[in-house]
Amino acid sequence: MKQIAVRLNYASMSQGPDGVSATPTFPVRLLDAEGAVLAEGAASVDQPAVLQTDDRQEQVFVRLTWPSGRTETQRLALRSGEEAYSVEFSDSRIAANEWSAWAIPKLNPQTPLLRHGSRLNLDLELARFDKVWLRLWKFAGGVWTLQPLQPQATYRNDTAWQLDLELDAAAWLLQLGGSKVIWRFISLPGGGPARVLITPRDSDDPRADALKVVVTSHRGEAETLLEFLARDALRSAKTLAGSAALAQQLFAAKLADPVSAVAGAYYLLRANPQHNQPLDWYENLYREFRWLPDAAIVYCTRMLREGLRDAPARRAVRKLFGECLERGWPVFGEGVSLLQENAALLRGSGKRAENPDYARVMALGAARAWAGAAASFYGRHPDEPSALQWVGMPGAPRRHRLDPALRYSATPPGRPASVKEKTAKPYPPAGPSATNVDRSRNAAEPAAVAPADAVFLLGSIPR
Amino acid sequence: MSLIFEQVQPAAGTHVLAIGVGRYPHLLGGDGRLAARPLGLKQLQSPPVSLQHFLRWCFAPADAAAGSGFSNAGAPLASVEALVSSAQPLLLDTPGGAQQVDTATRDNIQDAFERWLQRLRSHADNIGVFYFCGHGIQVSDHYLLAEDFGRHAGLPWLNAFDFSNTVRAVEREIAGSVFYFIDACREISRDVAMTLGADPHALLAADLSRKLSRQSQTVILATGEGELAFAPQGGQVSRFTAALVGALSGYCGIREAGSASWNVSGENLATAVRSLLEFEALLSPGRPQVSEQQVSGTAVPLLRLNRVPQVRVMLDLAPQQYRPRYELYLESLKGGRVAQSLLDQVFRVDLPRGFYDVGALDPSGVLPALLHAEEELMPPAYALTLRCEP
């Protein structure tokens, strides 16, 4: 047998904020000249993938795959009598700005950041987005409240902006919008540092938003796993997970890192329905981390998929479903899909109006936006995801488009239009300022909204 | 009658349910009483034609040199049910000759679905294929419209069905795998759809007492939410069905380590469909169409092919004025070379997947040689424009 060690020299992608290191891990495959797979494994900066092939092969191709779908391939000539080989993939072509290199594998394969990284002269005219605003929302005490957006560090070049945040253990949402940028929310992982990169759209997809947002919390393996899942790239996820070993390991280490644990749980629920971990693993995750919405979602999903044998089991799951929503919205898009699945199963057909929680999840599903592995949705307020699209400054929202088909939108007589009514509620009055948000607000009180002059503008990030 | 093919298999088999709805009597332009709220939806010419195209692929010879049909030694074709609603009566080509089938009313869809599901339950490794072409509406979940949609003013959604919840119910009923191909317009934007009060029933209610039991599930949707599924004018095969059948006809497949066949599973099929839609957009620029997929479970192949998958190659050279002075070529690293010499046109050729040196040579030796070494030609398509900078 011939043995090929595949190493990843991705120093720039391993750079986190001070004291934080991430370990990007990517699937690699060994192919013959027809493209047939001979072997596969996962390579990281710390750990090379060791792939084996038989002695008959005279040449093989080693292919590295990013979550974006971009691949890099190297040819390797195999000689008789020589058994050990080494191949290295380097990030030298994308490391011009080390602070943004981490995001490139999550962006479109043709992302301008890649070209920028190769030091081509490229200017995406970011100044046109200078008035785009950002707001930060935190879920605490059962309500979403605005928090001052005070990045620990900011970065900007000709292709992207970046913010480093430190978030405590809670559900968080970043909201952005502008006069031509549709208002949307992106979930941020709590319980540590989070890094957000924003870049102009890099895709021809007609559904793509004007600005693309990618998020990392420097959990290399877990995040890469979820990025592959978000793109339905289950083969790559499986290669990365090593037939569920990584996912189980992430899950087992839940006390140390619950966010990575839910990533492992999401993988197991999606890719390995027959090899799920025991229910009590999910239950422990749910009980230990009550601030983490995804922990309740994966437990609820696992129980539903196990089958509900009797009425008490059904009542328990319905209660659990309610708890999922009491924790805020999920961190990951996979959680939105599972919330939809759970709501639909518990609601049954033809009973939409009976439980407002189901209507909220339906609204979330209809309002979904794309931010890779992160959960994202459109709307004006975190509590009210909405398929209606809004633009403008926070104090002056306006409809993005008035679809001609709206003439058909009248609600049929006798049918409730819960979502429509909710979105038609008056926008909450503006509060004094974002920095004056009352942290001791009673949970029953409505959340205040920061005035326009308190929002964080992309244009305020210095070059 | 909707069962157009049945061949009892001793072990696992593949069971197809295919539905094409072009005639909607109660929507705009229909010949029935107009629905109280037709939602701006009209008659469709493409679904019957697209359905026929899909069924021809089901019955085409396996591993043919070009346009190969269904092939899976592990789960051979066992049954095909079809329903079609078209403006004119339609005869479907089947191995037993031309057949007329039932129309795609809600009741007929329900009956055919229940028979299809019963067959799927009959073996733990059975594979189901559910194909639908017609109108659809995306709210949070996805609803599909039967021929008689809008027939009852008091119950406007009675003759639609909740596709998303049907999928969720089926995965608790079977032990095998299902592939859903949904070629449906979702042209009503989600914000409008949310206000419609739509709440059709699924074809099957989920039994929550049952454990999730399926091995794998693939849903490939023609367009993103709120987007039109495109079909050329004049009753032609829709772009999505053309891409789907193209991918299934030998332009997709991966050979895993230790496998003797090239397998087409949900993930690589979804990727191939998306790539073919992008490739076709290169040939006829217009509004791009993007398919979507949801893939879950272990990878179970829909097809097991004995031939190396093919790749549609489009090799061009820029600036165009240099084309007639070059020979464009692809040279396989396994051996073999194809070329187009001194022609002012794009070089189009189908080649087996694999690694190639791709380049251009000026036979007179005046212009520089161009080379992209060790390019991987991955199914279903490969497009490259070589750039000459003398």
PDB file of C-alpha atoms in Angstrom, chain A residues 31-40 59 61 63 71 73-75 204-207 230-236 238 269-275 301-302 304-309 314 318 337 340-342 344-353 359 361-369 378 387-389 399 401 403 405-412 415-417 419-420, chain B residues 28 37-41 138-141 143 156-157 162 165 168-169 171-172 175 187-192 194-202 204-216 223-227 254-258 262 265 267-268 274 287-299 308 332-334 352-357 374 376-378:
ATOM      1  CA  LEU A  31      -8.935  10.172  -6.889  1.00  0.00           C
ATOM      2  CA  ASP A  32      -7.782   8.142  -9.869  1.00  0.00           C
ATOM      3  CA  ALA A  33      -7.512   9.569 -13.376  1.00  0.00           C
ATOM      4  CA  GLU A  34     -11.228   8.947 -13.977  1.00  0.00           C
ATOM      5  CA  GLY A  35     -12.181  10.819 -10.835  1.00  0.00           C
ATOM      6  CA  ALA A  36     -13.174   7.674  -8.922  1.00  0.00           C
ATOM      7  CA  VAL A  37     -12.653   7.969  -5.177  1.00  0.00           C
ATOM      8  CA  LEU A  38      -9.812   5.818  -3.840  1.00  0.00           C
ATOM      9  CA  ALA A  39      -9.764   7.121  -0.275  1.00  0.00           C
ATOM     10  CA  GLU A  40     -10.924  10.082   1.768  1.00  0.00           C
ATOM     11  CA  GLN A  59      -0.723   8.640 -10.456  1.00  0.00           C
ATOM     12  CA  PHE A  61      -5.069  13.277  -7.557  1.00  0.00           C
ATOM     13  CA  ARG A  63      -8.609  17.051  -3.937  1.00  0.00           C
ATOM     14  CA  THR A  71     -11.919  22.538  -4.873  1.00  0.00           C
ATOM     15  CA  THR A  73      -6.481  19.480  -6.724  1.00  0.00           C
ATOM     16  CA  GLN A  74      -2.875  18.335  -6.839  1.00  0.00           C
ATOM     17  CA  ARG A  75      -1.464  15.547  -8.980  1.00  0.00           C
ATOM     18  CA  ASP A 204     -25.698  35.494  -9.612  1.00  0.00           C
ATOM     19  CA  ASP A 205     -28.446  33.823  -7.641  1.00  0.00           C
ATOM     20  CA  PRO A 206     -31.481  36.091  -8.061  1.00  0.00           C
ATOM     21  CA  ARG A 207     -32.367  35.527  -4.408  1.00  0.00           C
ATOM     22  CA  ALA A 230     -26.161  24.054   5.184  1.00  0.00           C
ATOM     23  CA  ARG A 231     -25.284  23.290   1.561  1.00  0.00           C
ATOM     24  CA  ASP A 232     -26.594  19.708   1.715  1.00  0.00           C
ATOM     25  CA  ALA A 233     -23.030  18.519   1.080  1.00  0.00           C
ATOM     26  CA  LEU A 234     -23.494  15.415   3.174  1.00  0.00           C
ATOM     27  CA  ARG A 235     -20.621  13.471   1.629  1.00  0.00           C
ATOM     28  CA  SER A 236     -18.141  16.139   2.649  1.00  0.00           C
ATOM     29  CA  LYS A 238     -19.531  12.699   6.462  1.00  0.00           C
ATOM     30  CA  LEU A 269     -29.892  14.133  13.208  1.00  0.00           C
ATOM     31  CA  ARG A 270     -29.450  14.948   9.531  1.00  0.00           C
ATOM     32  CA  ALA A 271     -26.957  12.424   8.272  1.00  0.00           C
ATOM     33  CA  ASN A 272     -27.146   9.438  10.551  1.00  0.00           C
ATOM     34  CA  PRO A 273     -30.741   8.838  11.518  1.00  0.00           C
ATOM     35  CA  GLN A 274     -29.997   5.233  12.372  1.00  0.00           C
ATOM     36  CA  HIS A 275     -27.039   6.041  14.608  1.00  0.00           C
ATOM     37  CA  THR A 301     -36.479  16.755  17.334  1.00  0.00           C
ATOM     38  CA  ARG A 302     -34.840  13.652  18.747  1.00  0.00           C
ATOM     39  CA  LEU A 304     -40.270  13.397  17.912  1.00  0.00           C
ATOM     40  CA  ARG A 305     -38.180  11.166  15.696  1.00  0.00           C
ATOM     41  CA  GLU A 306     -38.135   8.481  18.318  1.00  0.00           C
ATOM     42  CA  GLY A 307     -41.923   8.252  18.121  1.00  0.00           C
ATOM     43  CA  LEU A 308     -44.406   9.355  20.759  1.00  0.00           C
ATOM     44  CA  ARG A 309     -45.960   6.253  22.231  1.00  0.00           C
ATOM     45  CA  ARG A 314     -47.015  14.001  23.361  1.00  0.00           C
ATOM     46  CA  ARG A 318     -45.463  19.976  23.027  1.00  0.00           C
ATOM     47  CA  SER A 337     -35.431  23.681   9.529  1.00  0.00           C
ATOM     48  CA  GLN A 340     -40.327  23.976  11.071  1.00  0.00           C
ATOM     49  CA  GLU A 341     -40.374  20.195  11.004  1.00  0.00           C
ATOM     50  CA  ASN A 342     -41.347  19.984  14.651  1.00  0.00           C
ATOM     51  CA  ALA A 344     -45.557  21.013  11.312  1.00  0.00           C
ATOM     52  CA  LEU A 345     -45.631  17.591  12.936  1.00  0.00           C
ATOM     53  CA  LEU A 346     -47.125  18.834  16.185  1.00  0.00           C
ATOM     54  CA  ARG A 347     -49.619  21.080  14.481  1.00  0.00           C
ATOM     55  CA  GLY A 348     -50.923  18.460  12.093  1.00  0.00           C
ATOM     56  CA  SER A 349     -52.839  19.398   8.983  1.00  0.00           C
ATOM     57  CA  GLY A 350     -55.604  21.938   8.995  1.00  0.00           C
ATOM     58  CA  LYS A 351     -55.089  23.259  12.537  1.00  0.00           C
ATOM     59  CA  ARG A 352     -52.798  26.188  12.005  1.00  0.00           C
ATOM     60  CA  ALA A 353     -54.723  28.691  14.095  1.00  0.00           C
ATOM     61  CA  ALA A 359     -47.749  30.416  13.487  1.00  0.00           C
ATOM     62  CA  VAL A 361     -42.446  29.213  13.368  1.00  0.00           C
ATOM     63  CA  MET A 362     -44.358  29.269  10.084  1.00  0.00           C
ATOM     64  CA  ALA A 363     -43.557  32.969   9.847  1.00  0.00           C
ATOM     65  CA  LEU A 364     -39.900  32.261  10.604  1.00  0.00           C
ATOM     66  CA  GLY A 365     -39.804  29.601   7.894  1.00  0.00           C
ATOM     67  CA  ALA A 366     -41.354  31.936   5.353  1.00  0.00           C
ATOM     68  CA  ALA A 367     -38.951  34.724   6.329  1.00  0.00           C
ATOM     69  CA  ARG A 368     -35.761  32.687   6.061  1.00  0.00           C
ATOM     70  CA  ALA A 369     -32.711  34.282   4.532  1.00  0.00           C
ATOM     71  CA  TYR A 378     -36.096  38.999   7.270  1.00  0.00           C
ATOM     72  CA  ALA A 387     -41.696  37.552   4.512  1.00  0.00           C
ATOM     73  CA  LEU A 388     -42.500  41.221   3.961  1.00  0.00           C
ATOM     74  CA  GLN A 389     -39.273  42.963   3.084  1.00  0.00           C
ATOM     75  CA  ARG A 399     -41.669  48.299   2.017  1.00  0.00           C
ATOM     76  CA  ARG A 401     -41.325  46.215  -3.088  1.00  0.00           C
ATOM     77  CA  ASP A 403     -45.676  42.978  -5.569  1.00  0.00           C
ATOM     78  CA  ALA A 405     -49.774  40.052  -7.041  1.00  0.00           C
ATOM     79  CA  LEU A 406     -50.752  41.767  -3.786  1.00  0.00           C
ATOM     80  CA  ARG A 407     -54.114  42.445  -5.338  1.00  0.00           C
ATOM     81  CA  TYR A 408     -54.816  38.795  -4.545  1.00  0.00           C
ATOM     82  CA  SER A 409     -53.718  39.122  -0.964  1.00  0.00           C
ATOM     83  CA  ALA A 410     -57.027  39.860   0.730  1.00  0.00           C
ATOM     84  CA  THR A 411     -57.641  37.393   3.523  1.00  0.00           C
ATOM     85  CA  PRO A 412     -60.560  35.057   2.843  1.00  0.00           C
ATOM     86  CA  ARG A 415     -60.010  32.969   8.085  1.00  0.00           C
ATOM     87  CA  PRO A 416     -57.586  34.382  10.594  1.00  0.00           C
ATOM     88  CA  ALA A 417     -54.587  36.180   9.191  1.00  0.00           C
ATOM     89  CA  VAL A 419     -49.189  36.736  10.576  1.00  0.00           C
ATOM     90  CA  LYS A 420     -50.564  39.614   8.593  1.00  0.00           C
TER      91      LYS A 420
ATOM     92  CA  LEU B  28     -57.208  31.751 -15.612  1.00  0.00           C
ATOM     93  CA  ARG B  37     -59.411  33.575  -6.185  1.00  0.00           C
ATOM     94  CA  PRO B  38     -57.341  32.256  -9.082  1.00  0.00           C
ATOM     95  CA  LEU B  39     -54.222  33.917  -7.629  1.00  0.00           C
ATOM     96  CA  GLY B  40     -53.157  35.039 -11.077  1.00  0.00           C
ATOM     97  CA  LEU B  41     -52.291  31.456 -11.988  1.00  0.00           C
ATOM     98  CA  GLN B 138     -44.456  28.305  -1.166  1.00  0.00           C
ATOM     99  CA  VAL B 139     -45.480  29.655   2.195  1.00  0.00           C
ATOM    100  CA  SER B 140     -43.482  28.233   5.068  1.00  0.00           C
ATOM    101  CA  ASP B 141     -44.231  24.847   3.603  1.00  0.00           C
ATOM    102  CA  TYR B 143     -48.187  23.342  -1.501  1.00  0.00           C
ATOM    103  CA  PRO B 156     -60.501  26.783  -2.177  1.00  0.00           C
ATOM    104  CA  TRP B 157     -57.553  24.732  -0.941  1.00  0.00           C
ATOM    105  CA  ASP B 162     -49.262  19.985   1.452  1.00  0.00           C
ATOM    106  CA  ASN B 165     -45.938  17.533   5.346  1.00  0.00           C
ATOM    107  CA  ARG B 168     -42.544  14.372   6.741  1.00  0.00           C
ATOM    108  CA  ALA B 169     -45.243  11.718   6.992  1.00  0.00           C
ATOM    109  CA  GLU B 171     -40.388   9.176   6.294  1.00  0.00           C
ATOM    110  CA  ARG B 172     -42.134   7.481   9.204  1.00  0.00           C
ATOM    111  CA  ALA B 175     -37.655   1.809   5.635  1.00  0.00           C
ATOM    112  CA  GLU B 187     -44.372  32.386  -8.563  1.00  0.00           C
ATOM    113  CA  ILE B 188     -46.474  33.866  -5.772  1.00  0.00           C
ATOM    114  CA  SER B 189     -44.088  35.649  -3.495  1.00  0.00           C
ATOM    115  CA  ARG B 190     -43.908  34.449   0.067  1.00  0.00           C
ATOM    116  CA  ASP B 191     -45.196  37.679   1.546  1.00  0.00           C
ATOM    117  CA  VAL B 192     -48.364  37.337  -0.511  1.00  0.00           C
ATOM    118  CA  MET B 194     -48.534  34.158   3.802  1.00  0.00           C
ATOM    119  CA  THR B 195     -51.763  36.114   3.556  1.00  0.00           C
ATOM    120  CA  LEU B 196     -53.686  33.519   1.570  1.00  0.00           C
ATOM    121  CA  GLY B 197     -54.822  31.438   4.500  1.00  0.00           C
ATOM    122  CA  ALA B 198     -53.725  28.350   2.597  1.00  0.00           C
ATOM    123  CA  ASP B 199     -53.798  25.182   4.642  1.00  0.00           C
ATOM    124  CA  PRO B 200     -54.252  22.156   2.419  1.00  0.00           C
ATOM    125  CA  HIS B 201     -54.001  18.662   3.804  1.00  0.00           C
ATOM    126  CA  ALA B 202     -51.031  16.435   3.201  1.00  0.00           C
ATOM    127  CA  LEU B 204     -50.757  11.421   4.420  1.00  0.00           C
ATOM    128  CA  ALA B 205     -51.007  12.558   8.024  1.00  0.00           C
ATOM    129  CA  ALA B 206     -47.832  11.961  10.000  1.00  0.00           C
ATOM    130  CA  ASP B 207     -48.229   9.241  12.602  1.00  0.00           C
ATOM    131  CA  LEU B 208     -46.271  10.637  15.534  1.00  0.00           C
ATOM    132  CA  SER B 209     -46.290   7.326  17.333  1.00  0.00           C
ATOM    133  CA  ARG B 210     -43.980   5.952  14.655  1.00  0.00           C
ATOM    134  CA  LYS B 211     -40.233   6.363  14.657  1.00  0.00           C
ATOM    135  CA  LEU B 212     -38.497   8.058  11.764  1.00  0.00           C
ATOM    136  CA  SER B 213     -37.571   5.016   9.708  1.00  0.00           C
ATOM    137  CA  ARG B 214     -36.408   5.940   6.201  1.00  0.00           C
ATOM    138  CA  GLN B 215     -32.803   5.501   5.108  1.00  0.00           C
ATOM    139  CA  SER B 216     -32.462   8.543   2.938  1.00  0.00           C
ATOM    140  CA  THR B 223     -36.661  27.007  -8.167  1.00  0.00           C
ATOM    141  CA  GLY B 224     -35.965  28.937  -5.063  1.00  0.00           C
ATOM    142  CA  GLU B 225     -38.872  30.241  -3.111  1.00  0.00           C
ATOM    143  CA  GLY B 226     -40.848  32.976  -4.779  1.00  0.00           C
ATOM    144  CA  GLU B 227     -39.269  32.240  -8.118  1.00  0.00           C
ATOM    145  CA  ILE B 254     -19.522   9.016  -8.271  1.00  0.00           C
ATOM    146  CA  ARG B 255     -17.590   5.791  -7.818  1.00  0.00           C
ATOM    147  CA  GLU B 256     -16.811   5.396  -4.148  1.00  0.00           C
ATOM    148  CA  ALA B 257     -13.830   3.478  -2.882  1.00  0.00           C
ATOM    149  CA  GLY B 258     -14.560  -0.217  -3.235  1.00  0.00           C
ATOM    150  CA  TRP B 262     -20.869   4.784 -10.633  1.00  0.00           C
ATOM    151  CA  SER B 265     -27.297   9.586  -5.041  1.00  0.00           C
ATOM    152  CA  GLU B 267     -26.520  14.870  -3.259  1.00  0.00           C
ATOM    153  CA  ASN B 268     -24.597  14.433  -6.492  1.00  0.00           C
ATOM    154  CA  ARG B 274     -27.952  22.810 -10.506  1.00  0.00           C
ATOM    155  CA  ARG B 287     -32.877  35.074 -15.968  1.00  0.00           C
ATOM    156  CA  PRO B 288     -30.912  32.370 -14.137  1.00  0.00           C
ATOM    157  CA  GLN B 289     -32.816  29.499 -12.602  1.00  0.00           C
ATOM    158  CA  VAL B 290     -31.498  28.011  -9.398  1.00  0.00           C
ATOM    159  CA  SER B 291     -32.671  24.683  -8.050  1.00  0.00           C
ATOM    160  CA  GLU B 292     -32.765  23.814  -4.379  1.00  0.00           C
ATOM    161  CA  GLN B 293     -32.304  20.583  -2.534  1.00  0.00           C
ATOM    162  CA  GLN B 294     -32.817  19.013   0.855  1.00  0.00           C
ATOM    163  CA  VAL B 295     -30.801  15.856   1.377  1.00  0.00           C
ATOM    164  CA  SER B 296     -30.997  13.736   4.525  1.00  0.00           C
ATOM    165  CA  GLY B 297     -29.823  10.352   5.708  1.00  0.00           C
ATOM    166  CA  THR B 298     -27.323   7.914   4.365  1.00  0.00           C
ATOM    167  CA  ALA B 299     -26.456   8.070   0.670  1.00  0.00           C
ATOM    168  CA  VAL B 308     -18.128   6.256 -16.591  1.00  0.00           C
ATOM    169  CA  SER B 332      -7.026  12.596 -21.021  1.00  0.00           C
ATOM    170  CA  LEU B 333      -4.418  11.734 -18.439  1.00  0.00           C
ATOM    171  CA  LYS B 334      -5.569   8.150 -18.928  1.00  0.00           C
ATOM    172  CA  PRO B 352     -15.933  10.655 -19.878  1.00  0.00           C
ATOM    173  CA  ARG B 353     -15.260  12.264 -16.531  1.00  0.00           C
ATOM    174  CA  GLY B 354     -11.664  12.414 -15.371  1.00  0.00           C
ATOM    175  CA  PHE B 355      -8.539  14.527 -15.520  1.00  0.00           C
ATOM    176  CA  TYR B 356      -7.450  16.195 -18.746  1.00  0.00           C
ATOM    177  CA  ASP B 357      -4.906  18.623 -20.056  1.00  0.00           C
ATOM    178  CA  GLU B 374      -4.732  18.539 -15.068  1.00  0.00           C
ATOM    179  CA  GLU B 376     -10.846  17.830 -13.648  1.00  0.00           C
ATOM    180  CA  LEU B 377     -13.869  17.324 -15.849  1.00  0.00           C
ATOM    181  CA  MET B 378     -16.659  16.642 -13.399  1.00  0.00           C
TER     182      MET B 378
END
